[in-house]
XYZ file of C-alpha atoms in Angstrom:
499
model
C 0.000 0.000 0.000
C 1.243 3.499 -0.800
C 2.548 5.852 1.860
C -0.232 8.318 1.111
C -2.837 5.660 1.741
C -1.116 4.614 4.959
C -0.682 8.050 6.462
C -3.952 9.529 5.247
C -2.104 12.260 3.316
C -3.674 13.191 -0.003
C -2.045 11.683 -3.074
C -0.182 14.106 -5.371
C -2.325 15.522 -8.174
C -1.076 14.874 -11.734
C -0.303 17.751 -14.076
C -3.525 17.740 -16.073
C -3.901 19.483 -19.375
C -6.049 22.593 -18.830
C -9.216 23.189 -20.856
C -11.017 26.527 -20.398
C -9.038 27.135 -17.222
C -9.838 23.801 -15.557
C -8.308 20.288 -15.578
C -9.349 18.377 -18.694
C -10.953 15.455 -16.746
C -13.509 17.886 -15.277
C -15.254 17.995 -18.651
C -15.315 14.194 -18.918
C -16.873 13.998 -15.446
C -19.246 16.795 -16.504
C -20.646 14.664 -19.357
C -20.697 11.462 -17.312
C -22.814 13.234 -14.723
C -24.919 14.857 -17.459
C -26.133 11.468 -18.692
C -26.576 10.038 -15.206
C -28.708 13.044 -14.260
C -30.623 12.660 -17.527
C -31.529 9.171 -16.345
C -32.352 10.291 -12.812
C -34.482 13.297 -13.757
C -36.008 11.491 -16.698
C -38.020 9.341 -14.289
C -38.336 11.931 -11.496
C -41.235 13.896 -12.929
C -43.189 10.773 -13.851
C -42.928 8.618 -10.716
C -45.759 10.006 -8.595
C -48.066 10.488 -11.588
C -47.330 6.931 -12.724
C -47.970 5.434 -9.286
C -51.356 7.177 -9.007
C -52.396 6.197 -12.532
C -51.028 2.650 -12.654
C -51.608 1.395 -9.106
C -54.490 3.577 -7.831
C -56.557 3.929 -11.009
C -55.959 7.697 -11.113
C -57.843 8.308 -7.821
C -56.864 11.251 -5.603
C -56.454 8.871 -2.664
C -53.276 7.652 -4.344
C -51.488 11.000 -4.112
C -50.425 10.742 -0.451
C -48.966 7.203 -0.700
C -47.335 8.102 -4.042
C -45.647 11.118 -2.417
C -44.395 8.972 0.452
C -42.957 6.340 -1.894
C -41.327 9.075 -3.944
C -39.827 10.717 -0.851
C -38.618 7.363 0.487
C -37.046 6.498 -2.877
C -35.137 9.779 -2.994
C -34.136 9.426 0.641
C -32.705 5.956 0.089
C -30.945 7.050 -3.114
C -29.012 9.574 -1.058
C -28.682 7.419 2.071
C -27.060 4.662 0.022
C -24.297 7.135 -0.722
C -22.868 6.430 2.741
C -21.989 2.886 1.742
C -20.834 3.975 -1.707
C -18.466 6.543 -0.247
C -17.035 4.063 2.244
C -16.618 1.359 -0.412
C -14.749 3.776 -2.666
C -12.587 5.090 0.191
C -11.598 1.716 1.579
C -12.248 -1.137 -0.871
C -12.332 -0.690 -4.674
C -11.570 2.985 -5.345
C -13.696 5.690 -6.936
C -13.385 4.730 -10.601
C -14.542 1.152 -10.135
C -17.328 2.257 -7.788
C -18.679 4.615 -10.455
C -18.568 1.937 -13.172
C -20.253 -0.707 -11.026
C -22.894 1.757 -9.866
C -23.721 2.690 -13.453
C -24.247 -0.974 -14.392
C -26.582 -1.612 -11.448
C -28.554 1.605 -12.001
C -29.110 0.766 -15.662
C -30.607 -2.592 -14.724
C -32.978 -0.974 -12.222
C -34.191 1.684 -14.653
C -35.193 -0.918 -17.214
C -36.947 -2.972 -14.502
C -39.317 -0.190 -13.441
C -40.719 -0.086 -16.978
C -42.493 -3.382 -16.204
C -46.073 -2.478 -15.063
C -46.150 -4.627 -11.929
C -46.031 -3.019 -8.486
C -43.637 -5.567 -6.973
C -41.202 -5.436 -9.900
C -41.550 -1.651 -9.934
C -40.384 -1.417 -6.317
C -37.600 -3.962 -6.903
C -36.471 -1.787 -9.813
C -36.465 1.308 -7.615
C -34.489 -0.616 -4.981
C -31.945 -1.607 -7.654
C -31.586 2.014 -8.796
C -30.982 2.970 -5.160
C -28.222 0.356 -4.785
C -26.450 1.520 -7.943
C -26.811 5.229 -7.267
C -25.208 4.773 -3.864
C -22.005 3.693 -5.590
C -22.179 6.288 -8.351
C -23.386 9.610 -6.975
C -21.087 10.433 -4.023
C -17.979 9.208 -5.770
C -18.206 11.156 -8.992
C -18.667 14.330 -6.923
C -15.645 13.391 -4.809
C -13.614 12.872 -7.995
C -14.211 16.497 -8.966
C -12.670 17.637 -5.678
C -9.646 15.389 -6.255
C -8.774 17.258 -9.466
C -7.780 20.341 -7.452
C -5.111 20.875 -4.807
C -6.147 22.085 -1.364
C -6.376 25.870 -1.506
C -6.868 25.976 -5.290
C -9.188 28.955 -5.808
C -10.733 27.266 -8.880
C -12.314 24.501 -6.785
C -15.613 26.306 -6.118
C -15.978 27.399 -9.737
C -15.126 23.831 -10.832
C -17.943 22.477 -8.701
C -20.272 25.151 -10.086
C -19.432 24.072 -13.650
C -19.960 20.447 -12.654
C -23.289 21.470 -11.156
C -24.242 23.004 -14.497
C -23.609 19.598 -16.086
C -26.027 18.097 -13.580
C -28.645 20.651 -14.493
C -28.099 20.419 -18.242
C -29.078 16.738 -18.034
C -31.919 17.567 -15.668
C -33.221 20.231 -18.091
C -33.305 18.046 -21.178
C -34.637 14.892 -19.501
C -38.210 15.981 -18.601
C -38.699 17.649 -21.984
C -37.505 14.682 -24.030
C -39.142 11.996 -21.900
C -42.306 14.100 -21.715
C -42.450 14.252 -25.523
C -41.924 10.494 -25.708
C -44.698 9.788 -23.191
C -47.260 12.280 -24.544
C -46.613 12.847 -28.221
C -44.762 9.794 -29.527
C -46.006 6.750 -27.611
C -49.019 8.150 -25.740
C -51.342 11.124 -25.373
C -51.703 13.949 -22.857
C -54.742 12.148 -21.449
C -52.975 8.773 -21.263
C -49.176 9.157 -21.094
C -47.003 6.149 -21.874
C -44.692 6.147 -18.868
C -42.952 2.963 -19.982
C -41.131 4.968 -22.663
C -39.938 7.410 -19.979
C -38.272 4.683 -17.957
C -36.698 2.987 -21.001
C -35.268 6.297 -22.274
C -33.780 6.933 -18.839
C -32.193 3.476 -18.848
C -30.566 4.236 -22.193
C -29.246 7.526 -20.800
C -27.620 5.642 -17.931
C -25.926 3.258 -20.362
C -24.487 6.254 -22.225
C -23.107 7.574 -18.924
C -21.479 4.188 -18.295
C -19.815 4.056 -21.719
C -18.682 7.685 -21.494
C -16.888 7.114 -18.203
C -15.471 3.749 -19.276
C -13.556 5.370 -22.147
C -12.932 8.752 -20.501
C -11.447 7.508 -17.225
C -8.012 7.151 -18.830
C -7.730 10.945 -18.562
C -7.745 10.622 -14.762
C -4.471 8.749 -14.483
C -4.176 7.438 -10.937
C -6.913 9.697 -9.533
C -9.667 7.557 -8.073
C -7.899 4.239 -8.508
C -7.211 1.956 -5.526
C -3.622 1.677 -4.274
C -1.379 -0.667 -6.251
C -2.130 -4.295 -5.442
C -5.458 -3.470 -3.756
C -9.088 -3.450 -4.928
C -8.755 -6.225 -7.541
C -11.499 -8.001 -9.479
C -12.282 -10.252 -6.534
C -13.194 -7.260 -4.396
C -15.323 -5.827 -7.194
C -17.304 -9.081 -7.300
C -17.789 -8.931 -3.530
C -19.098 -5.380 -3.825
C -21.454 -6.481 -6.617
C -22.738 -9.259 -4.360
C -23.257 -6.692 -1.601
C -25.317 -4.566 -4.039
C -27.481 -7.539 -5.004
C -28.071 -8.469 -1.364
C -28.919 -4.856 -0.496
C -31.793 -4.741 -3.001
C -34.237 -6.694 -0.745
C -33.288 -4.384 2.140
C -34.075 -1.270 0.091
C -37.280 -2.930 -1.126
C -38.346 -3.476 2.492
C -37.524 0.129 3.417
C -39.573 1.372 0.462
C -42.504 -0.756 1.610
C -42.619 0.418 5.237
C -44.314 3.663 6.284
C -42.251 6.792 5.642
C -42.409 7.713 9.345
C -40.736 4.426 10.291
C -38.149 4.947 7.565
C -37.368 8.305 9.158
C -36.284 6.533 12.353
C -33.939 4.298 10.331
C -32.419 7.272 8.497
C -31.985 9.216 11.735
C -30.077 6.338 13.345
C -27.862 6.110 10.248
C -27.205 9.847 10.374
C -26.280 9.798 14.057
C -23.943 6.832 13.481
C -22.281 8.633 10.573
C -21.865 11.785 12.685
C -20.198 9.695 15.362
C -17.735 8.097 12.932
C -16.788 11.439 11.361
C -16.300 13.000 14.793
C -14.126 10.115 15.977
C -11.929 10.506 12.896
C -11.869 14.270 13.389
C -10.732 13.900 17.016
C -8.067 11.440 15.874
C -6.659 13.924 13.348
C -6.474 16.810 15.826
C -8.334 19.932 17.065
C -8.624 21.615 13.662
C -10.040 18.509 11.970
C -12.374 18.032 14.943
C -13.760 21.570 14.738
C -14.164 21.352 10.971
C -16.073 18.087 11.310
C -18.392 19.708 13.875
C -19.009 22.683 11.555
C -19.747 20.337 8.650
C -22.271 18.333 10.677
C -24.088 21.492 11.832
C -24.475 22.572 8.209
C -25.653 19.053 7.290
C -28.527 19.552 9.752
C -29.656 22.751 8.024
C -29.269 20.972 4.689
C -32.026 18.586 5.830
C -34.350 21.555 6.328
C -33.668 22.950 2.860
C -34.363 19.738 0.956
C -37.464 18.859 2.955
C -39.229 21.768 1.268
C -37.240 22.111 -1.947
C -38.012 18.548 -3.021
C -41.732 19.163 -3.496
C -41.001 19.358 -7.211
C -41.619 15.696 -7.937
C -44.491 15.270 -5.471
C -46.854 18.019 -4.240
C -45.794 20.560 -6.902
C -46.570 17.895 -9.517
C -50.106 17.492 -8.203
C -50.415 21.277 -7.836
C -49.466 21.698 -11.505
C -51.831 18.920 -12.576
C -54.872 20.126 -10.635
C -54.606 23.751 -9.551
C -52.315 25.594 -12.014
C -53.816 27.063 -15.194
C -51.510 25.544 -17.812
C -53.406 26.582 -20.944
C -51.513 28.945 -23.241
C -52.496 29.823 -26.815
C -54.819 26.807 -27.073
C -51.998 24.529 -25.896
C -51.592 22.808 -22.535
C -48.150 23.141 -20.957
C -47.127 19.584 -19.918
C -46.904 18.937 -16.183
C -43.487 17.325 -16.481
C -41.963 20.356 -18.183
C -42.162 22.340 -14.939
C -39.307 20.097 -13.773
C -37.075 21.711 -16.409
C -37.656 25.246 -15.101
C -35.359 24.655 -12.131
C -32.571 23.375 -14.348
C -32.990 26.181 -16.884
C -32.789 28.706 -14.047
C -29.658 27.018 -12.658
C -27.929 27.036 -16.048
C -28.885 30.689 -16.596
C -28.216 32.002 -13.115
C -25.160 29.921 -12.074
C -22.635 32.179 -13.887
C -24.354 35.259 -12.436
C -24.254 33.893 -8.883
C -20.625 32.762 -9.287
C -19.698 36.216 -10.660
C -21.525 37.860 -7.747
C -19.483 35.920 -5.177
C -16.251 36.943 -6.932
C -17.349 40.571 -7.336
C -18.121 40.851 -3.622
C -14.475 40.067 -2.885
C -13.763 40.334 0.847
C -17.490 40.875 1.488
C -18.295 37.482 -0.009
C -20.642 35.738 2.485
C -19.222 32.817 4.443
C -20.338 29.278 3.644
C -22.841 29.174 6.565
C -24.338 32.521 5.516
C -24.697 31.330 1.933
C -26.620 28.364 3.307
C -28.819 30.716 5.326
C -29.523 32.807 2.225
C -30.419 29.629 0.318
C -32.951 28.587 2.960
C -34.480 32.091 3.019
C -34.955 32.061 -0.771
C -36.660 28.683 -0.443
C -39.003 30.290 2.070
C -39.746 33.189 -0.298
C -40.884 30.677 -2.937
C -43.433 29.322 -0.473
C -44.509 32.895 0.316
C -45.386 33.335 -3.373
C -47.443 30.130 -3.292
C -49.259 31.388 -0.198
C -50.141 34.615 -2.024
C -51.325 32.738 -5.116
C -53.450 30.198 -3.250
C -55.046 32.791 -1.007
C -55.605 35.667 -3.443
C -55.144 34.617 -7.095
C -57.491 31.628 -7.492
C -59.861 32.124 -10.459
C -63.451 30.939 -10.872
C -62.227 27.559 -12.135
C -60.148 27.019 -8.986
C -56.830 27.635 -10.772
C -53.834 29.840 -9.977
C -51.824 31.624 -12.696
C -49.147 29.693 -14.588
C -46.457 32.244 -13.805
C -46.696 31.705 -10.055
C -45.496 28.094 -10.075
C -42.962 28.951 -12.790
C -41.471 31.664 -10.562
C -41.536 29.386 -7.517
C -39.074 27.125 -9.335
C -36.904 30.124 -10.292
C -36.803 31.513 -6.734
C -35.983 28.084 -5.320
C -33.203 27.783 -7.896
C -31.511 30.927 -6.544
C -31.613 29.332 -3.093
C -30.228 26.099 -4.482
C -27.291 27.915 -6.084
C -26.451 29.491 -2.737
C -26.411 26.088 -1.074
C -25.951 22.942 -3.136
C -22.746 23.482 -5.177
C -21.215 25.214 -2.161
C -22.137 22.192 -0.029
C -20.357 19.750 -2.330
C -17.198 21.844 -2.278
C -17.479 22.453 1.486
C -17.614 18.733 2.245
C -14.385 18.017 0.364
C -12.710 20.804 2.399
C -14.072 20.039 5.876
C -14.297 16.231 5.970
C -11.446 14.338 7.693
C -8.767 13.579 5.097
C -9.125 9.774 5.285
C -12.921 9.879 5.028
C -13.668 12.403 2.296
C -15.857 9.947 0.379
C -17.630 9.007 3.599
C -18.135 12.692 4.348
C -19.669 13.133 0.900
C -21.935 10.226 1.777
C -22.967 12.193 4.871
C -23.851 15.184 2.707
C -26.084 13.010 0.582
C -27.592 11.258 3.620
C -28.650 14.622 5.060
C -30.179 15.417 1.670
C -31.917 12.037 1.752
C -33.411 12.657 5.181
C -34.794 15.939 3.855
C -36.244 14.113 0.862
C -38.037 11.554 3.027
C -39.487 14.373 5.105
C -40.518 16.043 1.844
C -42.666 13.023 0.985
C -44.344 13.150 4.391
C -44.921 16.901 4.005
C -46.322 16.419 0.477
C -48.746 13.765 1.732
C -50.218 16.372 4.088
C -50.472 18.877 1.223
C -52.589 16.336 -0.694
C -54.726 15.269 2.252
C -56.678 12.015 2.247
C -58.627 12.548 -0.978
C -56.196 14.513 -3.163
C -54.846 18.056 -3.310
C -57.184 21.035 -2.945
C -56.525 24.774 -2.784
C -57.201 24.728 0.971
C -54.925 21.750 1.752
C -52.080 23.159 -0.356
C -52.363 26.646 1.136
C -52.327 25.362 4.717
C -49.242 23.196 4.146
C -47.283 25.766 2.157
C -47.963 28.430 4.803
C -46.453 26.090 7.381
C -43.466 25.502 5.098
C -42.848 29.252 4.726
C -42.800 29.804 8.492
C -40.405 26.896 9.170
C -38.004 27.910 6.401
C -37.810 31.552 7.432
C -37.119 30.671 11.060
C -34.397 28.213 10.012
C -32.779 30.523 7.445
C -32.634 33.572 9.695
C -31.316 31.487 12.602
C -28.490 30.044 10.503
C -27.615 33.493 9.168
C -27.281 34.796 12.737
C -25.131 31.933 14.096
C -22.951 31.798 10.970
C -19.938 33.565 12.595
C -19.729 30.841 15.262
C -19.781 28.096 12.621
C -17.218 29.953 10.512
C -14.878 30.064 13.499
C -15.026 26.265 13.720
C -14.010 26.032 10.050
C -10.513 27.444 10.746
C -10.126 29.521 7.607
C -11.978 27.310 5.127
C -13.885 29.570 2.740
């Protein structure tokens, strides 16, 4: 084993060829993530609508359980990242973890196209198992392209985040066209084509990384003589055996799943703290700061991730989508967030640079992100209480702008969070720390499903049920965002100069 691996010191970074001011492999990882996100977001908009139509006969009573399944699925996708990060850190390396995860995810995406509820959930469980290996490790690879203190790291993560959103923008539009205009109709979408197209996108991601990984050199590979084919087969067996576990967790009530996720989160916090204490006072304080921010990350995603659940039902039932004798497809709302990210990301990045020494600290950026999320819910409150027409509909522009406002909040939080984790996590557990970031996101997503089920009520979403829930969401978000903004200096002190 190499000295770097033994001592926990970071391995030296190769001299990469620079393309547009960044290491060349960044652009390969950009496209790999583009196609993986195409697959992920290709099914995201359709899941709850499909569950209600296919397994509940289109009845409003199916909305609450569909939202809970959706939230649980997203939660487990992110929670699985803990194991994926650990496996990459300690067993087979990042490159092999990404490849194996892509294979498993592809299989799961094709499985959910089969219109049987049991096979559907097994397919979702398989996607979860594969994504756990893929998602945290490709993000960690981006961080490994830059030396500690390299000022391009944040902008590199922002560019990578644009790749995520480019795939997320195209996926709902293309899969929506396939389901409505090519293989189905607006009245009876053909969701099977959505899931198949997403599976093909995942295969493209796999092939892209398989050929592009040569650019990485030794980055992300296991130490010499470690992580051979035998270990890869053991990890594959672990993935296969984990599928029934994820299936069971999808099947139980979301409230019970929340207990499981909370225990996992507390265990992860303990492991990161132990490693931080082992590395010394600075590493300890940074680990504490990171875990505090993880907690606020849960709050953000609980309300942000209404897009695939309650906002879907809001768009379907309560938003006036008719324009020029044409009905704006429900799924296309999912692309608004990504379009806003692609458009606004350079502006936000330029703003941080332009502010210079007045650039907000990482905790304050998180606080701003949560406040913007709250402002989106304030707009929904105004629309549902004062803009409902005689047909019981709110204007199209209101939901459109909700996605835009949330996107500003996301830009203040999510790409910064990825970069922050690579800076604050204990050196020997960076992948595991990234898994913690995704687990906190997953906990928020499971809570989002529970919240969305309340927004729909027992018989389906109404103006009154949506307004009551979104008012509650606004209050919680504003309290959380303002509180984080106020305590930010204390958290920044624990970060010991990390910016």
